[in-house]
PDB file of C-alpha atoms in Angstrom:
ATOM      1  CA  MET A  16      -7.853 -10.540 -20.860  1.00  0.00           C
ATOM      2  CA  GLN A  17      -9.988  -9.878 -17.807  1.00  0.00           C
ATOM      3  CA  TYR A  18      -8.424  -9.883 -14.306  1.00  0.00           C
ATOM      4  CA  PRO A  19     -10.808 -10.268 -11.451  1.00  0.00           C
ATOM      5  CA  GLU A  20      -8.064  -8.864  -9.152  1.00  0.00           C
ATOM      6  CA  ILE A  21      -8.454  -5.502 -10.815  1.00  0.00           C
ATOM      7  CA  ASP A  22     -12.297  -5.674 -10.593  1.00  0.00           C
ATOM      8  CA  GLN A  23     -11.879  -6.285  -6.813  1.00  0.00           C
ATOM      9  CA  LEU A  24      -9.683  -3.217  -6.492  1.00  0.00           C
ATOM     10  CA  ILE A  25     -12.226  -1.156  -8.413  1.00  0.00           C
ATOM     11  CA  ARG A  26     -15.110  -2.478  -6.285  1.00  0.00           C
ATOM     12  CA  LEU A  27     -13.173  -1.710  -3.051  1.00  0.00           C
ATOM     13  CA  GLN A  28     -12.213   1.841  -4.192  1.00  0.00           C
ATOM     14  CA  LYS A  29     -15.802   2.667  -5.158  1.00  0.00           C
ATOM     15  CA  THR A  30     -17.520   0.981  -2.195  1.00  0.00           C
ATOM     16  CA  PHE A  31     -15.457   2.856   0.378  1.00  0.00           C
ATOM     17  CA  ASN A  32     -14.764   6.043  -1.635  1.00  0.00           C
ATOM     18  CA  MET A  33     -11.003   5.451  -1.328  1.00  0.00           C
ATOM     19  CA  ARG A  34      -8.335   7.899  -2.491  1.00  0.00           C
ATOM     20  CA  VAL A  35      -4.590   8.086  -1.997  1.00  0.00           C
ATOM     21  CA  GLU A  36      -2.635  11.393  -1.959  1.00  0.00           C
ATOM     22  CA  GLN A  37       1.055  12.115  -1.374  1.00  0.00           C
ATOM     23  CA  SER A  38       1.689  13.347   2.178  1.00  0.00           C
ATOM     24  CA  SER A  39       3.361  16.709   2.778  1.00  0.00           C
ATOM     25  CA  SER A  40       5.944  14.800   4.857  1.00  0.00           C
ATOM     26  CA  SER A  41       9.370  14.035   3.485  1.00  0.00           C
ATOM     27  CA  THR A  42      10.374  10.827   1.724  1.00  0.00           C
ATOM     28  CA  ASP A  43      12.974   8.310   2.728  1.00  0.00           C
ATOM     29  CA  GLY A  44      14.424   7.032  -0.470  1.00  0.00           C
ATOM     30  CA  SER A  45      11.948   4.770  -2.189  1.00  0.00           C
ATOM     31  CA  PHE A  46       9.779   4.632   0.976  1.00  0.00           C
ATOM     32  CA  ILE A  47       7.299   7.487   0.703  1.00  0.00           C
ATOM     33  CA  GLN A  48       4.521   8.651   3.000  1.00  0.00           C
ATOM     34  CA  VAL A  49       1.051   8.896   1.533  1.00  0.00           C
ATOM     35  CA  VAL A  50      -2.502   9.635   2.882  1.00  0.00           C
ATOM     36  CA  LEU A  51      -5.138   6.952   2.451  1.00  0.00           C
ATOM     37  CA  GLN A  52      -8.676   8.219   2.598  1.00  0.00           C
ATOM     38  CA  ALA A  53     -11.675   5.963   2.944  1.00  0.00           C
ATOM     39  CA  GLY A  54     -14.771   8.141   3.200  1.00  0.00           C
ATOM     40  CA  GLU A  55     -14.256  10.487   6.102  1.00  0.00           C
ATOM     41  CA  HIS A  56     -11.276   8.541   7.502  1.00  0.00           C
ATOM     42  CA  PHE A  57      -7.616   9.434   6.820  1.00  0.00           C
ATOM     43  CA  TRP A  58      -4.373   7.564   7.662  1.00  0.00           C
ATOM     44  CA  GLU A  59      -0.676   8.362   6.887  1.00  0.00           C
ATOM     45  CA  ILE A  60       1.049   5.271   5.629  1.00  0.00           C
ATOM     46  CA  TYR A  61       4.483   4.638   4.121  1.00  0.00           C
ATOM     47  CA  ILE A  62       4.606   2.727   0.841  1.00  0.00           C
ATOM     48  CA  ASP A  63       7.384   1.212  -1.186  1.00  0.00           C
ATOM     49  CA  ASN A  64       7.887   3.348  -4.335  1.00  0.00           C
ATOM     50  CA  GLU A  65      11.026   1.555  -5.564  1.00  0.00           C
ATOM     51  CA  TYR A  66       9.668   1.288  -9.093  1.00  0.00           C
ATOM     52  CA  ARG A  67       8.238   4.848  -9.111  1.00  0.00           C
ATOM     53  CA  TYR A  68       4.632   3.677  -9.795  1.00  0.00           C
ATOM     54  CA  PHE A  69       3.095   6.141  -7.277  1.00  0.00           C
ATOM     55  CA  ASN A  70       1.187   8.792  -9.164  1.00  0.00           C
ATOM     56  CA  THR A  71      -2.031  10.332  -7.753  1.00  0.00           C
ATOM     57  CA  ASP A  72      -3.493  10.312 -11.306  1.00  0.00           C
ATOM     58  CA  ARG A  73      -3.392   6.503 -11.216  1.00  0.00           C
ATOM     59  CA  GLN A  74      -5.479   5.819  -8.120  1.00  0.00           C
ATOM     60  CA  LEU A  75      -5.879   2.077  -8.559  1.00  0.00           C
ATOM     61  CA  VAL A  76      -2.069   1.619  -8.626  1.00  0.00           C
ATOM     62  CA  CYS A  77      -1.801   3.871  -5.541  1.00  0.00           C
ATOM     63  CA  LEU A  78      -4.512   1.865  -3.772  1.00  0.00           C
ATOM     64  CA  TYR A  79      -2.633  -1.353  -4.606  1.00  0.00           C
ATOM     65  CA  LEU A  80       0.655   0.060  -3.156  1.00  0.00           C
ATOM     66  CA  VAL A  81      -1.142   1.102   0.096  1.00  0.00           C
ATOM     67  CA  LEU A  82      -2.949  -2.242   0.532  1.00  0.00           C
ATOM     68  CA  SER A  83       0.295  -4.062  -0.208  1.00  0.00           C
ATOM     69  CA  ALA A  84       2.092  -2.080   2.467  1.00  0.00           C
ATOM     70  CA  LEU A  85      -0.676  -2.899   5.012  1.00  0.00           C
ATOM     71  CA  GLU A  86      -0.691  -6.508   4.019  1.00  0.00           C
ATOM     72  CA  ASN A  87       3.082  -6.660   4.407  1.00  0.00           C
ATOM     73  CA  TYR A  88       2.781  -5.287   7.907  1.00  0.00           C
ATOM     74  CA  GLU A  89       0.120  -7.913   8.787  1.00  0.00           C
ATOM     75  CA  THR A  90       2.121 -10.804   7.411  1.00  0.00           C
ATOM     76  CA  ALA A  91       5.501  -9.883   8.949  1.00  0.00           C
ATOM     77  CA  GLU A  92       6.200 -11.915  12.035  1.00  0.00           C
ATOM     78  CA  ASP A  93       7.799  -8.989  13.889  1.00  0.00           C
ATOM     79  CA  TYR A  94       9.446  -5.551  13.602  1.00  0.00           C
ATOM     80  CA  LEU A  95      12.776  -7.017  12.481  1.00  0.00           C
ATOM     81  CA  GLU A  96      11.196  -8.967   9.674  1.00  0.00           C
ATOM     82  CA  TRP A  97       9.132  -5.919   8.588  1.00  0.00           C
ATOM     83  CA  CYS A  98      12.347  -3.834   8.538  1.00  0.00           C
ATOM     84  CA  ARG A  99      14.116  -6.433   6.403  1.00  0.00           C
ATOM     85  CA  ASP A 100      11.190  -6.721   4.037  1.00  0.00           C
ATOM     86  CA  ASN A 101      11.244  -2.898   3.575  1.00  0.00           C
ATOM     87  CA  GLU A 102      15.003  -2.474   3.613  1.00  0.00           C
ATOM     88  CA  LEU A 103      14.873  -0.217   6.619  1.00  0.00           C
ATOM     89  CA  ASP A 104      17.334   0.326   9.432  1.00  0.00           C
ATOM     90  CA  ALA A 105      15.745  -1.473  12.452  1.00  0.00           C
ATOM     91  CA  SER A 106      17.893   0.631  14.864  1.00  0.00           C
ATOM     92  CA  ASP A 107      16.093   3.828  13.714  1.00  0.00           C
ATOM     93  CA  THR A 108      13.474   4.669  16.369  1.00  0.00           C
ATOM     94  CA  LYS A 109      11.474   6.477  13.729  1.00  0.00           C
ATOM     95  CA  TRP A 110      10.654   3.133  12.162  1.00  0.00           C
ATOM     96  CA  LEU A 111       9.926   1.478  15.398  1.00  0.00           C
ATOM     97  CA  ASN A 112       7.468   4.178  16.338  1.00  0.00           C
ATOM     98  CA  TYR A 113       5.905   4.013  12.937  1.00  0.00           C
ATOM     99  CA  TYR A 114       5.608   0.181  13.103  1.00  0.00           C
ATOM    100  CA  ARG A 115       3.910   0.365  16.454  1.00  0.00           C
ATOM    101  CA  GLY A 116       1.377   2.814  15.048  1.00  0.00           C
ATOM    102  CA  LEU A 117       0.743   0.547  12.029  1.00  0.00           C
ATOM    103  CA  GLY A 118      -1.076  -1.894  14.403  1.00  0.00           C
ATOM    104  CA  ARG A 119      -3.726   0.744  15.117  1.00  0.00           C
ATOM    105  CA  ILE A 120      -3.882   1.947  11.541  1.00  0.00           C
ATOM    106  CA  SER A 121      -4.267  -1.560  10.187  1.00  0.00           C
ATOM    107  CA  HIS A 122      -6.980  -2.385  12.665  1.00  0.00           C
ATOM    108  CA  GLU A 123      -8.890   0.911  11.830  1.00  0.00           C
ATOM    109  CA  VAL A 124      -8.688   0.317   8.095  1.00  0.00           C
ATOM    110  CA  GLU A 125      -9.782  -3.293   8.497  1.00  0.00           C
ATOM    111  CA  SER A 126     -12.792  -2.264  10.688  1.00  0.00           C
ATOM    112  CA  ILE A 127     -13.980  -0.143   7.704  1.00  0.00           C
ATOM    113  CA  ILE A 128     -13.094  -2.134   4.590  1.00  0.00           C
ATOM    114  CA  GLY A 129     -12.874  -5.675   6.063  1.00  0.00           C
ATOM    115  CA  LYS A 130      -9.872  -7.978   5.626  1.00  0.00           C
ATOM    116  CA  ILE A 131      -6.929  -6.119   4.141  1.00  0.00           C
ATOM    117  CA  GLU A 132      -5.977  -7.616   0.850  1.00  0.00           C
ATOM    118  CA  CYS A 133      -4.123  -6.127  -2.161  1.00  0.00           C
ATOM    119  CA  PHE A 134      -5.655  -8.779  -4.446  1.00  0.00           C
ATOM    120  CA  ILE A 135      -2.707  -8.797  -6.961  1.00  0.00           C
ATOM    121  CA  ALA A 136       0.052 -11.376  -6.353  1.00  0.00           C
ATOM    122  CA  SER A 137       3.367  -9.929  -5.229  1.00  0.00           C
ATOM    123  CA  TYR A 138       5.169 -11.703  -8.033  1.00  0.00           C
ATOM    124  CA  ASP A 139       2.962  -9.994 -10.583  1.00  0.00           C
ATOM    125  CA  TYR A 140       4.082  -6.727  -9.029  1.00  0.00           C
ATOM    126  CA  GLU A 141       7.736  -7.760  -8.845  1.00  0.00           C
ATOM    127  CA  PHE A 142       7.857  -8.808 -12.458  1.00  0.00           C
ATOM    128  CA  ARG A 143       5.407  -6.292 -13.810  1.00  0.00           C
ATOM    129  CA  ALA A 144       3.355  -9.241 -15.179  1.00  0.00           C
ATOM    130  CA  GLY A 145      -0.189 -10.650 -15.147  1.00  0.00           C
ATOM    131  CA  ALA A 146      -2.764  -8.624 -13.285  1.00  0.00           C
ATOM    132  CA  PHE A 147      -0.296  -5.878 -12.286  1.00  0.00           C
ATOM    133  CA  ALA A 148       0.874  -5.365 -15.918  1.00  0.00           C
ATOM    134  CA  ALA A 149      -2.841  -5.140 -16.931  1.00  0.00           C
ATOM    135  CA  LEU A 150      -3.411  -2.622 -14.087  1.00  0.00           C
ATOM    136  CA  LEU A 151      -0.543  -0.430 -15.266  1.00  0.00           C
ATOM    137  CA  THR A 152      -1.883  -0.594 -18.794  1.00  0.00           C
ATOM    138  CA  ARG A 153      -5.344   0.294 -17.715  1.00  0.00           C
ATOM    139  CA  GLU A 154      -3.956   3.208 -15.649  1.00  0.00           C
ATOM    140  CA  GLY A 155      -1.882   4.550 -18.565  1.00  0.00           C
ATOM    141  CA  LEU A 156       1.615   3.473 -17.476  1.00  0.00           C
TER     142      LEU A 156
END
C-alpha cells in the first residue's frame, strides 16, 4: 500500500537536504535533544523518544519525530499545555527557556521549509499503525 504521507516526508527531506543527528547534550528521560539540519542551517530541538524510534540510520523516522515536536509546539496554546503534552515539569526554568527559544526555531525552520507539518497522523504514531507502521517497515524497524 502506498502512503502519500511518506512520499511527502521524502520530498521534504530531499528538497531541503534535511538530516537529524543526536546532540552531544544529555537526555532527559524519553525527551532527547537532537540537531536538525536543513542545508546550511542547524537547530537543536528536543524530541519525544518514548518508543525508542530515534536512530540516525532511519532518517525519515527522525525527521518525522522532529517535525512532530515542532508541530506540537505550534499547536499548544501555551507553555503549560506544552509541558503537559510532553510530560515535563513546568516549574523547571530549563523548559521555560527552551520553550521561549522554540518560537524562534519554529519561525526559522518555517521560513526555510514552509508550513511545519509532520504529515503522518498522531494516532498512526501512537498505535504504530497506517502510514507510521509503513514508515517503520520502510526504514527497517
